[in-house]
PDB file of C-alpha atoms in Angstrom:
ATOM      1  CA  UNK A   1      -0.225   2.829  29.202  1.00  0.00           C
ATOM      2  CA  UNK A   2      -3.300   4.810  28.438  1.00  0.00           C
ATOM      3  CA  UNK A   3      -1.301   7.672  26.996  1.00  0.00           C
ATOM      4  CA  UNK A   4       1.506   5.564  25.057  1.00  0.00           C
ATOM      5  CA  UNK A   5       1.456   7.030  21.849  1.00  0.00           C
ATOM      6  CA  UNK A   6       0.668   5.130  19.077  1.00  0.00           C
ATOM      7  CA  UNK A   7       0.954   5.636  15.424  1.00  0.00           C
ATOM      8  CA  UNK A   8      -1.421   3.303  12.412  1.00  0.00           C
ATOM      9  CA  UNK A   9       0.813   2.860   9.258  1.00  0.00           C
ATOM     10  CA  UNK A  10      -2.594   2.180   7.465  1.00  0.00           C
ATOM     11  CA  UNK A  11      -6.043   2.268   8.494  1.00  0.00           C
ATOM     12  CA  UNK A  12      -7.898  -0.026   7.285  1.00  0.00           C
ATOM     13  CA  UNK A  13      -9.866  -2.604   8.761  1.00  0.00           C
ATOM     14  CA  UNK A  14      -7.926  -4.310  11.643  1.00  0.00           C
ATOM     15  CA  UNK A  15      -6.343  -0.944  12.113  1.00  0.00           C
ATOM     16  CA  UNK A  16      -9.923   0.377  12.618  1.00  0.00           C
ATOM     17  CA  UNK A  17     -10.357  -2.548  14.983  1.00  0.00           C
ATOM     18  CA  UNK A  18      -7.713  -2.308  17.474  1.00  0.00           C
ATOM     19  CA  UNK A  19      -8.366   1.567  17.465  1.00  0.00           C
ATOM     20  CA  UNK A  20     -11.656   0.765  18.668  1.00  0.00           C
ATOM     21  CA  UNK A  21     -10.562  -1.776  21.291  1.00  0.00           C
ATOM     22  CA  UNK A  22      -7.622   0.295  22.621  1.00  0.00           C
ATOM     23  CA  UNK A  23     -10.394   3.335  23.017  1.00  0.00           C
ATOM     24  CA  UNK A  24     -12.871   1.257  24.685  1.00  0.00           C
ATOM     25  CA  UNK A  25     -10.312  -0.100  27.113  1.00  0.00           C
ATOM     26  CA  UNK A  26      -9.547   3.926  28.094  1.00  0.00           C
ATOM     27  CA  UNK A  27      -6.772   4.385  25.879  1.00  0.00           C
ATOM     28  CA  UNK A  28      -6.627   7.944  24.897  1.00  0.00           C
ATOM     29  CA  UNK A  29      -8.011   8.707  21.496  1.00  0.00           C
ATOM     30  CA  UNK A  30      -5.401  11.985  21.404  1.00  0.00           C
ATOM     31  CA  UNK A  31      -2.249   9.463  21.743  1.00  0.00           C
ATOM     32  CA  UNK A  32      -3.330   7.607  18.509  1.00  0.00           C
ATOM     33  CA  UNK A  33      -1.705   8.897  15.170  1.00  0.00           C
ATOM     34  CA  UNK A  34      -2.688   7.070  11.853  1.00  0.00           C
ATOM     35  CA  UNK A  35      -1.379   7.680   8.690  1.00  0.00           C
ATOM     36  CA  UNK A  36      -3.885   6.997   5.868  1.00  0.00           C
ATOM     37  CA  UNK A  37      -3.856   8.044   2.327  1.00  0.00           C
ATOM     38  CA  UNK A  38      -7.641   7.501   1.757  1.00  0.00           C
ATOM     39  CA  UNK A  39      -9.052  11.027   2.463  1.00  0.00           C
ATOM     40  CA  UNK A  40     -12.639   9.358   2.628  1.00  0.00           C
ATOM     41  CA  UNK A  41     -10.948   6.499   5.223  1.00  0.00           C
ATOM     42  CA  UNK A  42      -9.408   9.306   7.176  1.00  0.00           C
ATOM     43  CA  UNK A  43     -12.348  11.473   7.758  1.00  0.00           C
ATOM     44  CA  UNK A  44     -14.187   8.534   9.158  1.00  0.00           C
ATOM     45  CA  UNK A  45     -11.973   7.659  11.687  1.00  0.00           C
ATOM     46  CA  UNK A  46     -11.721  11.276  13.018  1.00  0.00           C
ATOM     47  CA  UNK A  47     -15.417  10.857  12.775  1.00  0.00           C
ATOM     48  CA  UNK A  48     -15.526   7.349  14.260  1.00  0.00           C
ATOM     49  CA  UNK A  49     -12.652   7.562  17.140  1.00  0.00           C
ATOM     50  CA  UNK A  50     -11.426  11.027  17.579  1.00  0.00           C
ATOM     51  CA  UNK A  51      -8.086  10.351  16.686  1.00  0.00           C
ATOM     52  CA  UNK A  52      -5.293  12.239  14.437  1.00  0.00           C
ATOM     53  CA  UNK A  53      -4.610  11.318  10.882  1.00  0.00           C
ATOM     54  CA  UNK A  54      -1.951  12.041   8.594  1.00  0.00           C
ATOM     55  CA  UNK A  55      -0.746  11.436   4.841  1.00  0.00           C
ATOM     56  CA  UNK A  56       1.618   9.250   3.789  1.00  0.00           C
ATOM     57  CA  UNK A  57       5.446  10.833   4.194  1.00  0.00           C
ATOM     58  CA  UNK A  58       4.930  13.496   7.582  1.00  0.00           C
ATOM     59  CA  UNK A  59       6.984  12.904  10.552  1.00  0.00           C
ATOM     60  CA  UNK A  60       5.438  10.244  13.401  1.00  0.00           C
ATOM     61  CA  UNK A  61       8.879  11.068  15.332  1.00  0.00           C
ATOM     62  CA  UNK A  62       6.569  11.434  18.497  1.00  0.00           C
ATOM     63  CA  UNK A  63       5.281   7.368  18.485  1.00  0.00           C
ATOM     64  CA  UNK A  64       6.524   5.082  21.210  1.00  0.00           C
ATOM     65  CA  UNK A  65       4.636   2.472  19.156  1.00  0.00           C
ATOM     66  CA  UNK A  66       4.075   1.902  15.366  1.00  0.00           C
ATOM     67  CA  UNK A  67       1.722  -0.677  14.072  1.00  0.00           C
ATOM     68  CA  UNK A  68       2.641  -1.733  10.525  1.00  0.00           C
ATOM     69  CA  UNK A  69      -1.171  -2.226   9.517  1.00  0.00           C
ATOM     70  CA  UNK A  70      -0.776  -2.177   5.776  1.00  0.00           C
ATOM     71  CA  UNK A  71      -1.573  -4.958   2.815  1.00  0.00           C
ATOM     72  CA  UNK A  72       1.708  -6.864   2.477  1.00  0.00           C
ATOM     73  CA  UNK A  73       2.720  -5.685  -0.935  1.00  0.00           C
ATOM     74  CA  UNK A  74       1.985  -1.937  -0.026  1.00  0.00           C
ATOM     75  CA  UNK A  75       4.214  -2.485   2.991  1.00  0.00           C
ATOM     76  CA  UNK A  76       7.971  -1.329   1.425  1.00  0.00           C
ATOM     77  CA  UNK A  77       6.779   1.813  -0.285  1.00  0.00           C
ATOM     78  CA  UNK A  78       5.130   2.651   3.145  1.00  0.00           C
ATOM     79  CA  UNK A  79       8.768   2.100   5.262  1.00  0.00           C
ATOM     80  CA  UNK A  80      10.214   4.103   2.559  1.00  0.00           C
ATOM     81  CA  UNK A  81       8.207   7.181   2.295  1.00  0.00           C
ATOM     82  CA  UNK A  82       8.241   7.146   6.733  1.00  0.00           C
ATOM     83  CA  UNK A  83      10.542   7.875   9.060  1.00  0.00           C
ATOM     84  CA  UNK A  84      10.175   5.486  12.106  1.00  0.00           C
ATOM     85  CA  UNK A  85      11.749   6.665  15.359  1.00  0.00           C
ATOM     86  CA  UNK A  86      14.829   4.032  15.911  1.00  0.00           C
ATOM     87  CA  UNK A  87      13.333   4.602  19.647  1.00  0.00           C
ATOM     88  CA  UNK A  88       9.956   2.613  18.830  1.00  0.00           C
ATOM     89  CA  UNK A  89       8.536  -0.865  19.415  1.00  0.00           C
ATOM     90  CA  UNK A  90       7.130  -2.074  15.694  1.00  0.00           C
ATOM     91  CA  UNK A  91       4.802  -4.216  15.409  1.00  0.00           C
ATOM     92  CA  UNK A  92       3.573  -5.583  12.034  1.00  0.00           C
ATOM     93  CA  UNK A  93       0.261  -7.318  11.870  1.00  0.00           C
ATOM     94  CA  UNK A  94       0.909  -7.670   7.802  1.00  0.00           C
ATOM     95  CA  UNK A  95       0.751 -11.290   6.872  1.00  0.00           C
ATOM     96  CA  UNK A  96       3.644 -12.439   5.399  1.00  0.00           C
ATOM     97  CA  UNK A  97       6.757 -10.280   6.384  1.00  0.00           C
ATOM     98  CA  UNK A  98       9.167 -11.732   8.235  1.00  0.00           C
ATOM     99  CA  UNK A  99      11.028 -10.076  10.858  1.00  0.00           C
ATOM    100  CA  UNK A 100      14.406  -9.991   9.244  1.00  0.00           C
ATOM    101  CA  UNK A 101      12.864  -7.840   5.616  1.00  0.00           C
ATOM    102  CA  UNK A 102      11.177  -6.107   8.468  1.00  0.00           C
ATOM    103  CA  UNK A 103      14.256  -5.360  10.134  1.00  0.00           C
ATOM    104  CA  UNK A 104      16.565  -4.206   6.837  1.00  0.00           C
ATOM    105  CA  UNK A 105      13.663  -1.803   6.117  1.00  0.00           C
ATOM    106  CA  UNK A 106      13.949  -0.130   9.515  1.00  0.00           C
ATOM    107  CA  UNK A 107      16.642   2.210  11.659  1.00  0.00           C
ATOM    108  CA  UNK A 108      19.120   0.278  13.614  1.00  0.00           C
ATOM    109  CA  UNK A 109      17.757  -0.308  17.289  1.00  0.00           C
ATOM    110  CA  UNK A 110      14.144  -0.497  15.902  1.00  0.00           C
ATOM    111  CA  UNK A 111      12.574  -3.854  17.830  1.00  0.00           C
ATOM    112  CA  UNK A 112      10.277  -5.828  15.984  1.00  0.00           C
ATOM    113  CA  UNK A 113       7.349  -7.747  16.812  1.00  0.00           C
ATOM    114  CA  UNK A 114       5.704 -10.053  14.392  1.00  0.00           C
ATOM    115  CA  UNK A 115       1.635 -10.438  14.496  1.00  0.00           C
ATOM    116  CA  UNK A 116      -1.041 -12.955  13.306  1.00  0.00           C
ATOM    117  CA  UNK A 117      -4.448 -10.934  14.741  1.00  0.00           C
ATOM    118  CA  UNK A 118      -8.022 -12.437  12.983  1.00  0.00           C
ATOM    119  CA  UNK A 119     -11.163 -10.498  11.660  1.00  0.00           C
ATOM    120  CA  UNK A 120     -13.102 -11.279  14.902  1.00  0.00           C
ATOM    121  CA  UNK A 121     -10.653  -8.728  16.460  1.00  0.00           C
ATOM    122  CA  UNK A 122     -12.915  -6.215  15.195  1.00  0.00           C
ATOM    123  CA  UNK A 123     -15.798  -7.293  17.912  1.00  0.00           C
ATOM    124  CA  UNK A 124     -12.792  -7.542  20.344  1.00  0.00           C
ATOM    125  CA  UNK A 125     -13.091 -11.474  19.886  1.00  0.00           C
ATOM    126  CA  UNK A 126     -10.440 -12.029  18.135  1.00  0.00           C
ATOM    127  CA  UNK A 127      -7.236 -13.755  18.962  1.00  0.00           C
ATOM    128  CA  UNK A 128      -3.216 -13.002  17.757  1.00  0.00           C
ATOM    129  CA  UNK A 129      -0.110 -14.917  17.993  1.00  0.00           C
ATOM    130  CA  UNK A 130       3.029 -12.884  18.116  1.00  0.00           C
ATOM    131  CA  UNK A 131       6.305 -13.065  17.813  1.00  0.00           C
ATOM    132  CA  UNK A 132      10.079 -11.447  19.237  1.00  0.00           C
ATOM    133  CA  UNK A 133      13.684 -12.339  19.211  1.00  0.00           C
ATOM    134  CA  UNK A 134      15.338 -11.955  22.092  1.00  0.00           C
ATOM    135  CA  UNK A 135      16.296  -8.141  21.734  1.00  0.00           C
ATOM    136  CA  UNK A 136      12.500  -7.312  22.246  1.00  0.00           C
ATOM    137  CA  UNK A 137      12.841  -7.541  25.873  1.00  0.00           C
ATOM    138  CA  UNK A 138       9.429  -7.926  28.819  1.00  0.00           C
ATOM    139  CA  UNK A 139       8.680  -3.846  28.715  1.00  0.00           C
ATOM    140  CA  UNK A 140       8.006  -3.547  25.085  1.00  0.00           C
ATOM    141  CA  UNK A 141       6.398  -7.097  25.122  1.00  0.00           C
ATOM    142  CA  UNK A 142       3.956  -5.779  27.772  1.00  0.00           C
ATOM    143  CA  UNK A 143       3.610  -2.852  24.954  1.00  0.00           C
ATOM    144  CA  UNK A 144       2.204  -5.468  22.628  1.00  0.00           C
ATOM    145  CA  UNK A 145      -0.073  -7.113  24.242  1.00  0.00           C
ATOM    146  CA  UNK A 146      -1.647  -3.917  25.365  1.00  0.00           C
ATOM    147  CA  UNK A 147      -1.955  -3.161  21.747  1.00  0.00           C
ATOM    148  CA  UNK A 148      -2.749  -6.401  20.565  1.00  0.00           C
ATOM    149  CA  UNK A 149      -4.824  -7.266  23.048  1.00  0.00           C
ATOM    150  CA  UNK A 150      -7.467  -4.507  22.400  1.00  0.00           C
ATOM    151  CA  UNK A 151      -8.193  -7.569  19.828  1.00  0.00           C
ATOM    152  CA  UNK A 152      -9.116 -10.702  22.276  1.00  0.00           C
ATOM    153  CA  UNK A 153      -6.511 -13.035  23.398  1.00  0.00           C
ATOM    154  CA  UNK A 154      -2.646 -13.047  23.062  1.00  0.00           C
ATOM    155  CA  UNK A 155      -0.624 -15.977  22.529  1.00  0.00           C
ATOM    156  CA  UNK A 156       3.613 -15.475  22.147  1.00  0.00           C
ATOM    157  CA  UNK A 157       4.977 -17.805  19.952  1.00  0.00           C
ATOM    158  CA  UNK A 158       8.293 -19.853  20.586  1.00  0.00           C
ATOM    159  CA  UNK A 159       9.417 -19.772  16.572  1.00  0.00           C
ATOM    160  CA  UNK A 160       8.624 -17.472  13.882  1.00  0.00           C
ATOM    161  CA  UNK A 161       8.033 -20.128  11.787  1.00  0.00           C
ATOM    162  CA  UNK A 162       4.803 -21.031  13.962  1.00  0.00           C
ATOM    163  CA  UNK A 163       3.383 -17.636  12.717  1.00  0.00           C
ATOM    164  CA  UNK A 164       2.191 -19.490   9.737  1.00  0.00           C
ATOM    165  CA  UNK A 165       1.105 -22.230  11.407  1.00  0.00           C
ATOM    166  CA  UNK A 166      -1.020 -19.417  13.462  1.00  0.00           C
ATOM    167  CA  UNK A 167      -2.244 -18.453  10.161  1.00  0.00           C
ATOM    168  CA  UNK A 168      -3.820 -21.577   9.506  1.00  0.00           C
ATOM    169  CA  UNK A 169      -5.264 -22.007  12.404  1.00  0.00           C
ATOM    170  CA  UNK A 170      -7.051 -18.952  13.531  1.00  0.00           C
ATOM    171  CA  UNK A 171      -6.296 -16.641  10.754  1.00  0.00           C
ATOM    172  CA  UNK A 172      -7.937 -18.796   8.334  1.00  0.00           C
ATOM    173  CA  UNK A 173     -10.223 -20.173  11.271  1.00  0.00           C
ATOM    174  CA  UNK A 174     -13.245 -17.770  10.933  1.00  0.00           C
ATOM    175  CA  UNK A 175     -13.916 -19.034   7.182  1.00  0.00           C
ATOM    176  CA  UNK A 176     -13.916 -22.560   8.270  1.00  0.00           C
ATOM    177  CA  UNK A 177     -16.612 -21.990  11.181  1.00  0.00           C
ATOM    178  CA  UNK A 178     -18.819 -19.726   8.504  1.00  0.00           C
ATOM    179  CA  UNK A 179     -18.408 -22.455   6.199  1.00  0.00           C
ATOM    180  CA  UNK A 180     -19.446 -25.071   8.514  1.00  0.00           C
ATOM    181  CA  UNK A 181     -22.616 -22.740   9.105  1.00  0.00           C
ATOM    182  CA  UNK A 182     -22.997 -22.285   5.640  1.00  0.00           C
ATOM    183  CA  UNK A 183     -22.908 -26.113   5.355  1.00  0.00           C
ATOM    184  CA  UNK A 184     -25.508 -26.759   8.263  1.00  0.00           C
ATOM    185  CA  UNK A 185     -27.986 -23.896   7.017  1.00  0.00           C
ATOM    186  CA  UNK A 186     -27.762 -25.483   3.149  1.00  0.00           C
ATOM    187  CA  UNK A 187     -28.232 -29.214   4.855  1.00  0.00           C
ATOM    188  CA  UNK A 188     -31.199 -27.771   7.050  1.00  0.00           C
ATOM    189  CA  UNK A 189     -32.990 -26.894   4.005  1.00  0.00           C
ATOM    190  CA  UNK A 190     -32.772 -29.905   2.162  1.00  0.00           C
ATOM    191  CA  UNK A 191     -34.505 -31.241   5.540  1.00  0.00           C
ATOM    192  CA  UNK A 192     -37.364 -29.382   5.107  1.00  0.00           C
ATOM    193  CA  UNK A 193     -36.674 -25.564   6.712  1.00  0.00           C
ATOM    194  CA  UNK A 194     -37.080 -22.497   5.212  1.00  0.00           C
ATOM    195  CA  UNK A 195     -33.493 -20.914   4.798  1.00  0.00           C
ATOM    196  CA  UNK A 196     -34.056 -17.846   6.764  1.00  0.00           C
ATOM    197  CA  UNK A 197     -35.030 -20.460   9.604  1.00  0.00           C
ATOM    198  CA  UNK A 198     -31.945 -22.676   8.699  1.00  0.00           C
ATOM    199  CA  UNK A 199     -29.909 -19.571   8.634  1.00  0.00           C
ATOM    200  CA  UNK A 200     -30.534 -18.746  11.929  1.00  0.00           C
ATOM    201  CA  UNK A 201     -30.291 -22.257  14.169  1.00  0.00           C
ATOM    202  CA  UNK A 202     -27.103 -22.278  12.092  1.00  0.00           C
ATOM    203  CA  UNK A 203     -25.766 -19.453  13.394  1.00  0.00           C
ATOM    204  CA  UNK A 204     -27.188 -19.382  16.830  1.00  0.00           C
ATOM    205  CA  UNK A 205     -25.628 -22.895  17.173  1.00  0.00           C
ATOM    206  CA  UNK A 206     -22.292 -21.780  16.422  1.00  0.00           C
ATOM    207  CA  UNK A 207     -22.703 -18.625  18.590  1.00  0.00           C
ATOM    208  CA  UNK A 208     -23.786 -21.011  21.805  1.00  0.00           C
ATOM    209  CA  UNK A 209     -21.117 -23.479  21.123  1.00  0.00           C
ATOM    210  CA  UNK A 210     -18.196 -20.641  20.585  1.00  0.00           C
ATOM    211  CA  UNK A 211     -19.459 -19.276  24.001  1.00  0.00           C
ATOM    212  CA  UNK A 212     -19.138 -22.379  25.847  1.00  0.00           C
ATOM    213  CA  UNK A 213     -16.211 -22.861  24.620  1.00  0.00           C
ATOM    214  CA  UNK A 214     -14.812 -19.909  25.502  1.00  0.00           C
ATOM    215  CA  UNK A 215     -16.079 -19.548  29.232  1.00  0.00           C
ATOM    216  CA  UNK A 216     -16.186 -23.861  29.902  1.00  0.00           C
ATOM    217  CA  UNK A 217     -12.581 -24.484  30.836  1.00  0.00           C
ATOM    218  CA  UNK A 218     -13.122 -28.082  29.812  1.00  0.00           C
ATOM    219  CA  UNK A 219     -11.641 -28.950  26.973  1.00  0.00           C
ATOM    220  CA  UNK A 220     -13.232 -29.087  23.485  1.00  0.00           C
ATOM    221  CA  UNK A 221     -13.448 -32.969  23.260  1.00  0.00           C
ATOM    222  CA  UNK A 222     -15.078 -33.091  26.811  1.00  0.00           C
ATOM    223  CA  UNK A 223     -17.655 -30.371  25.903  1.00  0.00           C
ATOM    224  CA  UNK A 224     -18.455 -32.832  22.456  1.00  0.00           C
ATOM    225  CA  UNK A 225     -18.824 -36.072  24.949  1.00  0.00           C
ATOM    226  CA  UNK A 226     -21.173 -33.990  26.910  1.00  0.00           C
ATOM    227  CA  UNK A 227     -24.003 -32.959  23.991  1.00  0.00           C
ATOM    228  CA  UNK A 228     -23.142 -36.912  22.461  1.00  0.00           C
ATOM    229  CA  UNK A 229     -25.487 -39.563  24.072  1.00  0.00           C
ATOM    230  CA  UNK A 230     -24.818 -42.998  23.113  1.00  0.00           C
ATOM    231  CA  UNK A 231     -27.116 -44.169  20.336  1.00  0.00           C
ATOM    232  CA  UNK A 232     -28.562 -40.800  19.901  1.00  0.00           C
ATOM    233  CA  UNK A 233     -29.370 -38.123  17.393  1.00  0.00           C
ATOM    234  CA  UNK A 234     -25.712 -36.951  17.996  1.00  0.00           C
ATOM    235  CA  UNK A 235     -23.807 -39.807  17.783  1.00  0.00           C
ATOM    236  CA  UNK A 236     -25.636 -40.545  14.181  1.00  0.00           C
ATOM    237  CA  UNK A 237     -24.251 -37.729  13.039  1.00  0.00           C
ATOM    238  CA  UNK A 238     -20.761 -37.704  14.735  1.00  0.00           C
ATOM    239  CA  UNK A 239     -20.456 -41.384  13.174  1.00  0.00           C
ATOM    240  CA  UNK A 240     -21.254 -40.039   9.570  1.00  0.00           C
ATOM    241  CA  UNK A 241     -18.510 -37.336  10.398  1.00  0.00           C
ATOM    242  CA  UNK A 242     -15.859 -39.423  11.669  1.00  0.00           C
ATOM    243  CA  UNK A 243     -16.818 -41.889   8.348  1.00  0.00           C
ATOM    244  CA  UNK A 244     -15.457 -39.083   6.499  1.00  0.00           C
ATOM    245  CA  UNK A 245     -12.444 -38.578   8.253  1.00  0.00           C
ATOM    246  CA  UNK A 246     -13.498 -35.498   9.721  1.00  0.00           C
ATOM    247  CA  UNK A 247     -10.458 -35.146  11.793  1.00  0.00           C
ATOM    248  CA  UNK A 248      -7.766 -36.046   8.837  1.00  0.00           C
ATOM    249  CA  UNK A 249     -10.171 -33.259   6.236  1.00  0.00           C
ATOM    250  CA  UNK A 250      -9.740 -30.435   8.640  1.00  0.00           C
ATOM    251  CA  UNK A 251      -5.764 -32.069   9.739  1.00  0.00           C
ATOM    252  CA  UNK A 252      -5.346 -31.455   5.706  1.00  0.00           C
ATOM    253  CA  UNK A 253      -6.864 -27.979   4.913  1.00  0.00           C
ATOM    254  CA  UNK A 254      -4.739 -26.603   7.524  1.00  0.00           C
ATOM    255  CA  UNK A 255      -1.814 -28.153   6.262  1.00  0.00           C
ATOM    256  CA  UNK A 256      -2.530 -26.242   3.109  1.00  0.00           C
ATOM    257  CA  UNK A 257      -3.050 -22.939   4.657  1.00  0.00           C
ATOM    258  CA  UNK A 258       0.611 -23.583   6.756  1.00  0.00           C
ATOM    259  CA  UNK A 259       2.056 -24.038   2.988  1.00  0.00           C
ATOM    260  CA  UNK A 260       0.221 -21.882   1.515  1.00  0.00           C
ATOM    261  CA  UNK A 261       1.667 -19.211   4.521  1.00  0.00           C
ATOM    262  CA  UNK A 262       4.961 -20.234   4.247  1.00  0.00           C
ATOM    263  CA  UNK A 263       4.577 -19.539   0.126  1.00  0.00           C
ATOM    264  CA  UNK A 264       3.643 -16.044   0.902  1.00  0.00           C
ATOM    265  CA  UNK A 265       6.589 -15.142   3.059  1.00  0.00           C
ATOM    266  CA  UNK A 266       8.063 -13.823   0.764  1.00  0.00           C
ATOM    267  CA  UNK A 267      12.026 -13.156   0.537  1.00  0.00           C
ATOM    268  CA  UNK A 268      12.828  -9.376   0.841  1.00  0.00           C
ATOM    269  CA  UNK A 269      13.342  -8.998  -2.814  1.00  0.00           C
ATOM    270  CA  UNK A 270       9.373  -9.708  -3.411  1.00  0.00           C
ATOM    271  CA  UNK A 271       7.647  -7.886  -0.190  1.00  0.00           C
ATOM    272  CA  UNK A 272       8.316  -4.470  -1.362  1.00  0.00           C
TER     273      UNK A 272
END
């Protein structure tokens, strides 16, 4: 798939991301098209990747794949000033847009794939749930996951309602890890470190713990039991946790973000 072209509807940051990933994994930079309004934006990814931009409005009759990589509410004047070739897989990574609005906005015969990437994907640590219906068949599927996967990890979803329980999960995720190290660097301070120091156990903690749980296959509870002796420094401070309700906090912030998600997809009357 190295030379599957592939057009950006938008170039902005995650665009800029899985540009990057698909070049590092050999994909050729002259197969990638993006349309980008920003003249400044343009010129650096010419600079920055080597591939072909475009302004809003000129043809991108040529892409096998079109990646709807736009803010939400900038999404229906962008399907409405391009043509997409009915021939194409589309895949939007634009939070909020179901595949139905998608779908009325597009040629007949257009498939659509739904997409729920996070900001990691821009160190190629990221991870995106995605979604088909069932005329998105394995070939184009494969399609996505090549593209998606210049991000980190894939995960196919079962419902396209789960998309915004994706969104609180690991969307939203990053924030709740850099506010858990903004937490411990703030409560190392009050303990008698210097902040820069606090800063950086903080993050350094959370950097050591995200690898091991990313190359330990055992599961997150197991890796826990195995840093936790009983009646030690850890198990203090896992009891003051689990006092709080720990489990139930973090059980009700994503519940917020999932209706919070569900909020924002908004009927096809409001996403344009």
């Amino acid at each position: 798939m190295r030379r599957l072209p592939i057009h950006f509807l938008g170039g902005g940051n995650m665009a800029d991301a899985l540009i990057g990933g698909l070049i590092a994994a050999g994909h050729d930079a002259g197969c990638i098209t993006v349309t980008e309004p920003d003249a400044a934006r343009a010129d650096a990814l010419r600079a920055q990747h080597g591939v072909r931009t475009q302004m809003p409005g000129e043809a991108i009759a040529e892409a096998a794949v079109v990646v709807l990589a736009v803010k939400p509410q900038q999404a229906g004047a962008a399907l409405t000033t391009t043509r997409v070739p009915a021939s194409c897989l589309f895949i939007s990574i634009a939070a909020g847009l179901r595949c139905d609005w998608l779908q009325q906005q597009l040629p007949d015969g257009v498939r659509v794939v739904r997409s729920m990437p996070n900001t990691p994907a821009r160190l190629g640590a990221g991870v995106t749930g995605l979604w088909a219906d069932a005329s998105v068949d394995d070939a184009a599927r494969a399609q996505a996951d090549y593209v998606l996967g210049a991000a980190g990890a894939t995960v196919w979803l079962q419902d396209e309602a789960q998309i915004n329980a994706v969104t609180a999960l690991s969307g939203s995720g990053p924030a709740y890890v850099f506010a858990l190290g903004e937490a411990m660097a703030e409560a190392g301070e009050a303990l008698g470190l210097p902040r820069d120091t606090a800063e950086t156990l903080a993050r350094h903690t959370l950097i050591g713990a995200g690898r091991l749980l990313a190359e330990d296959d055992a599961a997150p509870g197991t890796l826990r039991e195995r840093v936790t002796s009983k009646g030690g420094t850890t198990a203090a401070a896992l009891d003051v946790l689990h006092s709080g309700d720990l489990a139930g906090l973090v059980a009700r912030a994503m519940a917020a973000a999932e209706a919070r998600a569900r909020a924002l997809s908004a009927p096809p009357s409001s996403a344009s």
